mmCIF file of C-alpha atoms in Angstrom:
data_model
loop_
_atom_site.group_PDB
_atom_site.id
_atom_site.type_symbol
_atom_site.label_atom_id
_atom_site.label_comp_id
_atom_site.label_asym_id
_atom_site.label_seq_id
_atom_site.Cartn_x
_atom_site.Cartn_y
_atom_site.Cartn_z
ATOM 1 C CA MET Q 1 86.427 132.582 91.535
ATOM 2 C CA ILE Q 2 88.584 135.477 92.576
ATOM 3 C CA THR Q 3 91.364 137.255 90.590
ATOM 4 C CA VAL Q 4 94.797 137.608 92.199
ATOM 5 C CA SER Q 5 97.863 139.423 90.741
ATOM 6 C CA VAL Q 6 100.834 137.269 89.660
ATOM 7 C CA ASP Q 7 103.198 139.136 92.155
ATOM 8 C CA ILE Q 8 101.022 138.350 95.051
ATOM 9 C CA ILE Q 9 100.573 134.716 94.101
ATOM 10 C CA ARG Q 10 104.341 134.348 93.720
ATOM 11 C CA GLU Q 11 104.876 135.797 97.151
ATOM 12 C CA VAL Q 12 102.340 133.752 99.053
ATOM 13 C CA ALA Q 13 102.904 130.479 97.252
ATOM 14 C CA ARG Q 14 106.724 130.788 97.632
ATOM 15 C CA LEU Q 15 106.147 131.336 101.341
ATOM 16 C CA ALA Q 16 104.046 128.208 101.609
ATOM 17 C CA LEU Q 17 106.824 126.191 99.865
ATOM 18 C CA HIS Q 18 109.585 127.586 102.183
ATOM 19 C CA ARG Q 19 107.468 126.764 105.147
ATOM 20 C CA ALA Q 20 107.333 123.123 103.897
ATOM 21 C CA GLY Q 21 111.149 123.037 103.694
ATOM 22 C CA VAL Q 22 111.577 123.517 99.934
ATOM 23 C CA PRO Q 23 114.908 125.138 99.041
ATOM 24 C CA GLU Q 24 114.577 128.458 97.119
ATOM 25 C CA GLU Q 25 115.857 127.249 93.806
ATOM 26 C CA HIS Q 26 113.473 124.269 93.930
ATOM 27 C CA ALA Q 27 110.511 126.238 95.210
ATOM 28 C CA SER Q 28 111.018 128.628 92.228
ATOM 29 C CA GLU Q 29 110.973 125.765 89.709
ATOM 30 C CA GLN Q 30 107.856 124.192 91.239
ATOM 31 C CA LEU Q 31 106.024 127.464 91.503
ATOM 32 C CA ASP Q 32 106.972 128.565 88.010
ATOM 33 C CA LEU Q 33 105.485 125.463 86.557
ATOM 34 C CA LEU Q 34 102.214 125.664 88.597
ATOM 35 C CA LEU Q 35 101.771 129.256 87.899
ATOM 36 C CA GLU Q 36 102.371 128.850 84.198
ATOM 37 C CA ALA Q 37 99.590 126.410 83.984
ATOM 38 C CA ASP Q 38 97.076 128.926 85.549
ATOM 39 C CA LEU Q 39 98.467 131.727 83.355
ATOM 40 C CA ARG Q 40 97.809 129.646 80.223
ATOM 41 C CA GLY Q 41 94.275 128.675 81.415
ATOM 42 C CA VAL Q 42 95.033 125.093 82.502
ATOM 43 C CA PRO Q 43 94.031 125.215 86.040
ATOM 44 C CA SER Q 44 93.923 121.440 86.267
ATOM 45 C CA HIS Q 45 97.753 121.570 86.361
ATOM 46 C CA GLY Q 46 97.968 124.749 88.305
ATOM 47 C CA LEU Q 47 97.990 126.026 91.894
ATOM 48 C CA LEU Q 48 95.227 123.653 93.002
ATOM 49 C CA ARG Q 49 97.935 121.045 93.225
ATOM 50 C CA LEU Q 50 100.047 123.041 95.625
ATOM 51 C CA SER Q 51 98.428 121.871 98.858
ATOM 52 C CA ARG Q 52 98.792 118.125 97.724
ATOM 53 C CA ILE Q 53 102.494 118.719 96.867
ATOM 54 C CA ILE Q 54 103.077 120.268 100.422
ATOM 55 C CA ARG Q 55 101.160 117.309 102.099
ATOM 56 C CA ARG Q 56 103.367 114.754 100.338
ATOM 57 C CA ILE Q 57 106.527 116.544 101.523
ATOM 58 C CA GLU Q 58 105.032 116.514 104.979
ATOM 59 C CA ASN Q 59 104.230 112.932 104.769
ATOM 60 C CA GLY Q 60 107.732 111.868 103.625
ATOM 61 C CA VAL Q 61 106.871 110.583 100.099
ATOM 62 C CA THR Q 62 108.416 113.637 98.388
ATOM 63 C CA ASP Q 63 111.964 114.934 99.069
ATOM 64 C CA PRO Q 64 112.113 118.520 98.366
ATOM 65 C CA HIS Q 65 116.018 118.555 98.293
ATOM 66 C CA ALA Q 66 116.534 115.779 95.864
ATOM 67 C CA ARG Q 67 117.533 116.580 92.160
ATOM 68 C CA GLY Q 68 117.759 113.073 90.698
ATOM 69 C CA GLU Q 69 120.538 110.620 90.096
ATOM 70 C CA HIS Q 70 121.835 110.432 86.422
ATOM 71 C CA ARG Q 71 123.307 107.421 84.800
ATOM 72 C CA TRP Q 72 124.211 107.345 81.104
ATOM 73 C CA ARG Q 73 123.376 103.765 80.131
ATOM 74 C CA ARG Q 74 124.361 104.558 76.439
ATOM 75 C CA GLU Q 75 125.969 107.569 74.824
ATOM 76 C CA ALA Q 76 122.606 109.112 74.206
ATOM 77 C CA PHE Q 77 120.359 107.294 76.819
ATOM 78 C CA LEU Q 78 120.029 108.731 80.302
ATOM 79 C CA ALA Q 79 118.462 106.740 83.109
ATOM 80 C CA VAL Q 80 117.291 108.972 85.939
ATOM 81 C CA ASP Q 81 116.378 107.911 89.447
ATOM 82 C CA GLY Q 82 114.375 110.929 90.597
ATOM 83 C CA GLN Q 83 115.005 110.022 94.317
ATOM 84 C CA ARG Q 84 111.467 111.170 95.131
ATOM 85 C CA GLY Q 85 112.279 114.757 94.172
ATOM 86 C CA LEU Q 86 109.867 117.413 93.083
ATOM 87 C CA GLY Q 87 108.773 116.585 89.585
ATOM 88 C CA PRO Q 88 109.822 119.895 87.871
ATOM 89 C CA VAL Q 89 113.180 119.916 89.667
ATOM 90 C CA VAL Q 90 114.047 116.362 88.461
ATOM 91 C CA ALA Q 91 112.652 116.942 84.977
ATOM 92 C CA ASN Q 92 114.502 120.345 84.419
ATOM 93 C CA ARG Q 93 117.854 118.784 85.464
ATOM 94 C CA ALA Q 94 117.457 115.859 83.051
ATOM 95 C CA ILE Q 95 116.435 118.113 80.234
ATOM 96 C CA THR Q 96 119.510 120.396 80.805
ATOM 97 C CA SER Q 97 121.637 117.242 80.548
ATOM 98 C CA LEU Q 98 119.786 116.148 77.309
ATOM 99 C CA ILE Q 99 120.294 119.642 75.685
ATOM 100 C CA GLU Q 100 123.950 119.397 76.190
ATOM 101 C CA ARG Q 101 124.284 115.794 74.996
ATOM 102 C CA ALA Q 102 122.013 116.164 71.928
ATOM 103 C CA LYS Q 103 124.282 118.954 70.588
ATOM 104 C CA VAL Q 104 127.038 116.305 70.398
ATOM 105 C CA THR Q 105 125.091 113.059 69.575
ATOM 106 C CA GLY Q 106 122.264 114.701 67.684
ATOM 107 C CA ILE Q 107 119.584 112.970 69.778
ATOM 108 C CA ALA Q 108 119.382 112.227 73.509
ATOM 109 C CA VAL Q 109 116.643 110.355 75.564
ATOM 110 C CA ALA Q 110 115.957 110.550 79.243
ATOM 111 C CA ALA Q 111 113.820 107.870 80.994
ATOM 112 C CA ILE Q 112 112.795 108.935 84.513
ATOM 113 C CA ARG Q 113 111.400 106.947 87.375
ATOM 114 C CA ASN Q 114 110.987 107.520 91.054
ATOM 115 C CA SER Q 115 110.048 111.146 90.618
ATOM 116 C CA ASN Q 116 106.873 113.021 91.225
ATOM 117 C CA HIS Q 117 104.236 114.683 89.098
ATOM 118 C CA ILE Q 118 106.025 116.871 86.575
ATOM 119 C CA GLY Q 119 102.955 118.886 85.590
ATOM 120 C CA MET Q 120 102.121 120.528 82.181
ATOM 121 C CA LEU Q 121 104.441 118.916 79.651
ATOM 122 C CA GLY Q 122 104.190 121.926 77.302
ATOM 123 C CA TRP Q 123 106.177 123.920 79.833
ATOM 124 C CA TYR Q 124 109.224 121.739 79.127
ATOM 125 C CA ALA Q 125 108.694 121.368 75.346
ATOM 126 C CA GLU Q 126 108.592 125.196 74.992
ATOM 127 C CA ARG Q 127 111.863 125.505 76.884
ATOM 128 C CA VAL Q 128 113.664 123.122 74.741
ATOM 129 C CA ALA Q 129 112.300 124.688 71.546
ATOM 130 C CA GLU Q 130 113.518 128.198 72.714
ATOM 131 C CA HIS Q 131 117.058 126.537 72.907
ATOM 132 C CA GLY Q 132 116.686 125.655 69.216
ATOM 133 C CA LEU Q 133 116.120 121.950 69.739
ATOM 134 C CA SER Q 134 112.987 119.737 69.080
ATOM 135 C CA ILE Q 135 111.455 117.553 71.819
ATOM 136 C CA ILE Q 136 108.857 114.835 72.301
ATOM 137 C CA ALA Q 137 107.790 114.482 75.898
ATOM 138 C CA LEU Q 138 105.770 111.672 77.295
ATOM 139 C CA SER Q 139 104.387 110.801 80.777
ATOM 140 C CA THR Q 140 102.234 108.270 82.503
ATOM 141 C CA SER Q 141 99.737 108.441 85.331
ATOM 142 C CA GLU Q 142 97.724 106.354 87.589
ATOM 143 C CA ALA Q 143 94.957 104.237 85.869
ATOM 144 C CA LEU Q 144 92.390 106.768 85.277
ATOM 145 C CA VAL Q 145 91.215 106.090 81.689
ATOM 146 C CA HIS Q 146 88.931 103.151 80.576
ATOM 147 C CA PRO Q 147 90.024 101.216 77.535
ATOM 148 C CA TRP Q 148 87.687 101.719 74.511
ATOM 149 C CA GLY Q 149 84.841 99.280 75.138
ATOM 150 C CA ALA Q 150 85.421 98.771 78.750
ATOM 151 C CA ARG Q 151 83.863 100.271 81.900
ATOM 152 C CA LYS Q 152 86.733 100.439 84.344
ATOM 153 C CA ALA Q 153 89.914 102.545 84.349
ATOM 154 C CA MET Q 154 93.019 100.532 83.339
ATOM 155 C CA ILE Q 155 95.584 102.960 81.676
ATOM 156 C CA GLY Q 156 96.938 106.485 82.433
ATOM 157 C CA THR Q 157 95.922 109.716 80.883
ATOM 158 C CA ASN Q 158 99.329 109.503 79.354
ATOM 159 C CA PRO Q 159 99.938 112.918 77.756
ATOM 160 C CA ILE Q 160 102.376 113.922 74.956
ATOM 161 C CA ALA Q 161 103.969 117.291 74.232
ATOM 162 C CA ILE Q 162 105.928 118.266 71.165
ATOM 163 C CA GLY Q 163 108.194 121.416 70.919
ATOM 164 C CA VAL Q 164 109.756 122.559 67.587
ATOM 165 C CA PRO Q 165 111.802 125.639 66.827
ATOM 166 C CA THR Q 166 110.278 127.621 63.937
ATOM 167 C CA GLY Q 167 112.348 130.601 63.300
ATOM 168 C CA GLY Q 168 109.816 132.688 65.388
ATOM 169 C CA ALA Q 169 107.859 131.716 68.502
ATOM 170 C CA PRO Q 170 108.322 127.943 69.085
ATOM 171 C CA PHE Q 171 105.644 125.515 68.231
ATOM 172 C CA MET Q 172 104.231 123.696 71.194
ATOM 173 C CA MET Q 173 101.447 121.269 71.527
ATOM 174 C CA ASP Q 174 100.431 119.460 74.597
ATOM 175 C CA THR Q 175 97.518 117.003 75.055
ATOM 176 C CA ALA Q 176 96.513 114.064 77.129
ATOM 177 C CA THR Q 177 95.307 110.772 75.328
ATOM 178 C CA SER Q 178 92.203 111.129 77.458
ATOM 179 C CA VAL Q 179 89.269 113.441 76.758
ATOM 180 C CA VAL Q 180 90.515 115.453 79.797
ATOM 181 C CA SER Q 181 92.945 115.215 82.571
ATOM 182 C CA MET Q 182 91.965 113.993 86.017
ATOM 183 C CA GLY Q 183 93.072 117.453 87.205
ATOM 184 C CA GLU Q 184 90.342 119.055 85.077
ATOM 185 C CA ILE Q 185 87.801 116.751 86.790
ATOM 186 C CA HIS Q 186 89.012 118.038 90.113
ATOM 187 C CA ASP Q 187 88.978 121.543 88.969
ATOM 188 C CA HIS Q 188 85.258 121.165 88.011
ATOM 189 C CA ALA Q 189 84.527 119.359 91.399
ATOM 190 C CA ASN Q 190 86.221 122.225 93.332
ATOM 191 C CA ARG Q 191 84.129 124.785 91.455
ATOM 192 C CA ARG Q 192 80.959 122.528 91.760
ATOM 193 C CA GLN Q 193 80.454 122.585 88.153
ATOM 194 C CA PRO Q 194 79.119 119.642 86.067
ATOM 195 C CA ILE Q 195 81.130 117.979 83.425
ATOM 196 C CA PRO Q 196 80.038 117.100 79.790
ATOM 197 C CA PRO Q 197 78.314 113.634 79.569
ATOM 198 C CA HIS Q 198 81.117 112.216 77.286
ATOM 199 C CA TRP Q 199 83.930 112.892 79.738
ATOM 200 C CA ALA Q 200 83.744 110.173 82.157
ATOM 201 C CA LEU Q 201 81.972 107.202 83.838
ATOM 202 C CA ASP Q 202 81.168 106.796 87.405
ATOM 203 C CA GLU Q 203 82.431 103.894 89.604
ATOM 204 C CA ASN Q 204 79.684 101.721 88.334
ATOM 205 C CA GLY Q 205 80.808 102.360 84.671
ATOM 206 C CA ASN Q 206 77.886 104.516 83.754
ATOM 207 C CA PRO Q 207 78.201 107.903 82.058
ATOM 208 C CA THR Q 208 78.013 110.883 84.518
ATOM 209 C CA THR Q 209 77.976 114.689 84.575
ATOM 210 C CA ASP Q 210 78.833 114.817 88.299
ATOM 211 C CA ALA Q 211 82.642 115.614 88.625
ATOM 212 C CA ALA Q 212 82.649 114.235 92.201
ATOM 213 C CA ALA Q 213 81.288 110.855 90.879
ATOM 214 C CA ALA Q 214 83.713 110.967 87.948
ATOM 215 C CA LYS Q 215 86.649 111.181 90.419
ATOM 216 C CA LYS Q 216 85.738 107.715 91.536
ATOM 217 C CA GLY Q 217 85.158 106.399 88.074
ATOM 218 C CA ALA Q 218 87.022 106.463 84.790
ATOM 219 C CA ILE Q 219 87.772 109.072 82.081
ATOM 220 C CA ALA Q 220 87.099 108.372 78.546
ATOM 221 C CA PRO Q 221 89.964 108.156 75.875
ATOM 222 C CA PHE Q 222 89.874 111.001 73.369
ATOM 223 C CA GLY Q 223 88.900 109.944 69.864
ATOM 224 C CA GLN Q 224 87.497 106.667 71.078
ATOM 225 C CA ALA Q 225 89.604 103.711 69.890
ATOM 226 C CA LYS Q 226 92.383 106.026 68.588
ATOM 227 C CA GLY Q 227 92.927 107.746 71.876
ATOM 228 C CA TYR Q 228 92.978 104.242 73.579
ATOM 229 C CA ALA Q 229 95.528 103.018 71.218
ATOM 230 C CA LEU Q 230 97.847 106.076 71.642
ATOM 231 C CA GLY Q 231 97.468 106.029 75.403
ATOM 232 C CA LEU Q 232 98.392 102.291 75.600
ATOM 233 C CA GLY Q 233 101.326 102.592 73.326
ATOM 234 C CA PHE Q 234 102.673 105.565 75.329
ATOM 235 C CA GLU Q 235 102.123 103.545 78.558
ATOM 236 C CA LEU Q 236 104.057 100.512 77.207
ATOM 237 C CA LEU Q 237 106.898 102.754 75.831
ATOM 238 C CA VAL Q 238 107.514 104.838 78.816
ATOM 239 C CA THR Q 239 107.254 102.141 81.434
ATOM 240 C CA SER Q 240 109.390 99.797 79.655
ATOM 241 C CA LEU Q 241 112.190 102.328 79.089
ATOM 242 C CA ALA Q 242 112.020 104.000 82.586
ATOM 243 C CA GLY Q 243 111.309 100.799 84.665
ATOM 244 C CA ALA Q 244 108.288 102.422 86.134
ATOM 245 C CA ALA Q 245 105.062 100.850 87.437
ATOM 246 C CA ILE Q 246 102.224 100.223 84.775
ATOM 247 C CA GLY Q 247 98.396 100.257 84.779
ATOM 248 C CA ARG Q 248 96.705 99.931 88.311
ATOM 249 C CA ASP Q 249 100.019 99.462 89.940
ATOM 250 C CA VAL Q 250 100.840 103.166 89.427
ATOM 251 C CA THR Q 251 100.459 105.373 92.588
ATOM 252 C CA GLY Q 252 101.336 108.793 93.929
ATOM 253 C CA THR Q 253 99.929 111.307 91.378
ATOM 254 C CA LEU Q 254 96.692 111.873 93.128
ATOM 255 C CA ASP Q 255 97.087 111.088 96.804
ATOM 256 C CA ASP Q 256 99.335 112.372 99.729
ATOM 257 C CA THR Q 257 100.738 109.194 101.239
ATOM 258 C CA THR Q 258 102.082 106.728 98.632
ATOM 259 C CA VAL Q 259 105.404 106.919 96.718
ATOM 260 C CA CYS Q 260 105.060 108.102 93.091
ATOM 261 C CA ASN Q 261 106.149 105.276 90.882
ATOM 262 C CA LYS Q 262 104.950 106.462 87.309
ATOM 263 C CA GLY Q 263 107.456 107.132 84.444
ATOM 264 C CA ASP Q 264 108.591 110.128 82.325
ATOM 265 C CA LEU Q 265 110.315 110.179 78.897
ATOM 266 C CA PHE Q 266 112.019 113.097 77.098
ATOM 267 C CA ILE Q 267 113.512 112.777 73.577
ATOM 268 C CA VAL Q 268 115.504 115.732 72.648
ATOM 269 C CA ILE Q 269 116.631 116.282 68.976
ATOM 270 C CA ASP Q 270 119.263 118.706 67.493
ATOM 271 C CA GLY Q 271 118.727 118.646 63.839
ATOM 272 C CA PRO Q 272 118.887 121.064 60.915
ATOM 273 C CA GLN Q 273 117.038 124.357 61.594
ATOM 274 C CA ARG Q 274 114.365 125.540 59.236
ATOM 275 C CA ASP Q 275 112.157 128.628 59.098
ATOM 276 C CA LEU Q 276 108.652 127.404 59.279
ATOM 277 C CA GLN Q 277 107.067 130.764 59.666
ATOM 278 C CA VAL Q 278 105.769 130.964 56.084
ATOM 279 C CA TYR Q 279 103.881 127.681 56.484
ATOM 280 C CA LEU Q 280 102.488 128.721 59.906
ATOM 281 C CA GLU Q 281 101.255 131.866 58.397
ATOM 282 C CA ALA Q 282 99.676 130.116 55.534
ATOM 283 C CA LEU Q 283 97.631 128.104 58.244
ATOM 284 C CA ARG Q 284 96.557 131.254 59.935
ATOM 285 C CA ALA Q 285 95.481 132.773 56.707
ATOM 286 C CA LEU Q 286 93.043 129.948 55.848
ATOM 287 C CA GLU Q 287 89.327 130.834 55.826
ATOM 288 C CA PRO Q 288 87.939 129.640 59.063
ATOM 289 C CA ALA Q 289 84.938 127.196 59.102
ATOM 290 C CA ASP Q 290 81.574 128.294 60.249
ATOM 291 C CA GLY Q 291 81.556 128.928 64.020
ATOM 292 C CA PHE Q 292 85.347 129.637 64.108
ATOM 293 C CA PRO Q 293 86.655 133.153 64.379
ATOM 294 C CA ALA Q 294 90.113 132.213 63.019
ATOM 295 C CA VAL Q 295 92.582 129.322 62.377
ATOM 296 C CA VAL Q 296 95.122 129.272 65.212
ATOM 297 C CA ILE Q 297 98.308 127.317 65.898
ATOM 298 C CA PRO Q 298 98.143 124.972 68.927
ATOM 299 C CA GLY Q 299 99.689 126.832 71.913
ATOM 300 C CA GLU Q 300 98.707 130.236 70.697
ATOM 301 C CA ARG Q 301 95.474 130.595 72.821
ATOM 302 C CA GLY Q 302 97.539 129.709 75.865
ATOM 303 C CA ARG Q 303 100.223 132.469 75.096
ATOM 304 C CA ALA Q 304 97.417 135.027 74.571
ATOM 305 C CA CYS Q 305 95.706 133.993 77.833
ATOM 306 C CA ARG Q 306 99.075 134.220 79.582
ATOM 307 C CA ASP Q 307 99.760 137.768 78.301
ATOM 308 C CA GLN Q 308 96.329 138.885 79.452
ATOM 309 C CA ARG Q 309 96.519 137.401 82.911
ATOM 310 C CA LEU Q 310 100.097 138.745 83.471
ATOM 311 C CA LYS Q 311 98.481 142.244 83.207
ATOM 312 C CA GLU Q 312 94.960 141.509 84.769
ATOM 313 C CA GLY Q 313 95.669 138.783 87.287
ATOM 314 C CA VAL Q 314 95.006 135.061 87.548
ATOM 315 C CA PRO Q 315 91.441 133.682 88.230
ATOM 316 C CA LEU Q 316 91.591 131.080 91.021
ATOM 317 C CA ALA Q 317 88.915 129.139 92.791
ATOM 318 C CA GLU Q 318 88.448 130.884 96.175
ATOM 319 C CA GLU Q 319 88.939 127.700 98.002
ATOM 320 C CA VAL Q 320 92.292 127.133 96.341
ATOM 321 C CA TRP Q 321 93.478 130.686 97.181
ATOM 322 C CA GLN Q 322 92.377 130.204 100.785
ATOM 323 C CA GLN Q 323 94.317 126.936 101.076
ATOM 324 C CA ILE Q 324 97.525 128.586 99.630
ATOM 325 C CA GLN Q 325 97.177 131.389 102.226
ATOM 326 C CA VAL Q 326 96.716 128.919 105.113
ATOM 327 C CA LEU Q 327 99.774 126.928 103.905
ATOM 328 C CA ALA Q 328 101.664 130.206 103.932
ATOM 329 C CA GLY Q 329 100.673 130.907 107.487
ATOM 330 C CA LEU Q 330 98.640 133.935 106.421
ATOM 331 C CA GLY Q 331 95.197 132.705 107.337
ATOM 332 C CA ALA Q 332 93.401 130.190 109.608
ATOM 333 C CA ALA Q 333 91.657 126.961 108.234
ATOM 334 C CA GLU Q 334 87.899 127.084 108.860
#
């Protein structure tokens, strides 16, 4: 691992995106999302994905200029054809429309298909909460998770994020319905580190601590049957509303050559505002259990990590940083 300043990362990664033909505004949105993940200690959704994003552009399965086509099917239901655009670009435009509509209708929903990987859902949830609205964000993925009691992958990691204004810093939680994301498996493989034995199965359906073997197998649902039930419920909800592919028919989130056909769903709510800080402070004031230094609110560790890394720099796998420099034309591939 090496540590690189945020300013240098921005300069080099932006150059890499520009060389791939990404317009400045779209490059900024894509880079902000990736960098935010690394700043918050979520490298699985960070800059390690940049090289794949650029290869997908080069292979013609991602259009760096597209912003998504909007069609209001109902007063508060927005159908979005992503036109194969960059995930954050399509998602941000949809959310902007939802914020405006929800202020009129009270609630607004966007179902997105034909887009690309939208990254860390919490990034969008926090943005909406900072505007004083609440949000539930859902997304699907390729079939990476085995149903509880099965040995093969059949459903997506299918994350959920929730953002709520609190009267202070917004509440934001973001979690997959799998034990980990496949991006985290890839991150361990890149760093040649083993994974815990309960994370995944290999391609033969056996538990493994080898991250490379797990990439070919299946991730476990979190909470056993409960995570499986939630993941399946989200998959059915998102795919039915977005008209996206489902299960093993989903492609394009982990490869360079196939069109991404998963779905995304945003539900934005403009309701009565309430100061929730007293309750959150009561949670923080609870006596921690043995082995815990304090009780924290979801999202707070990520914010603290972000503040530290903005000052000290961002740890990156050396291989990832070398790839970015090559893509920016600043180094030669070995």
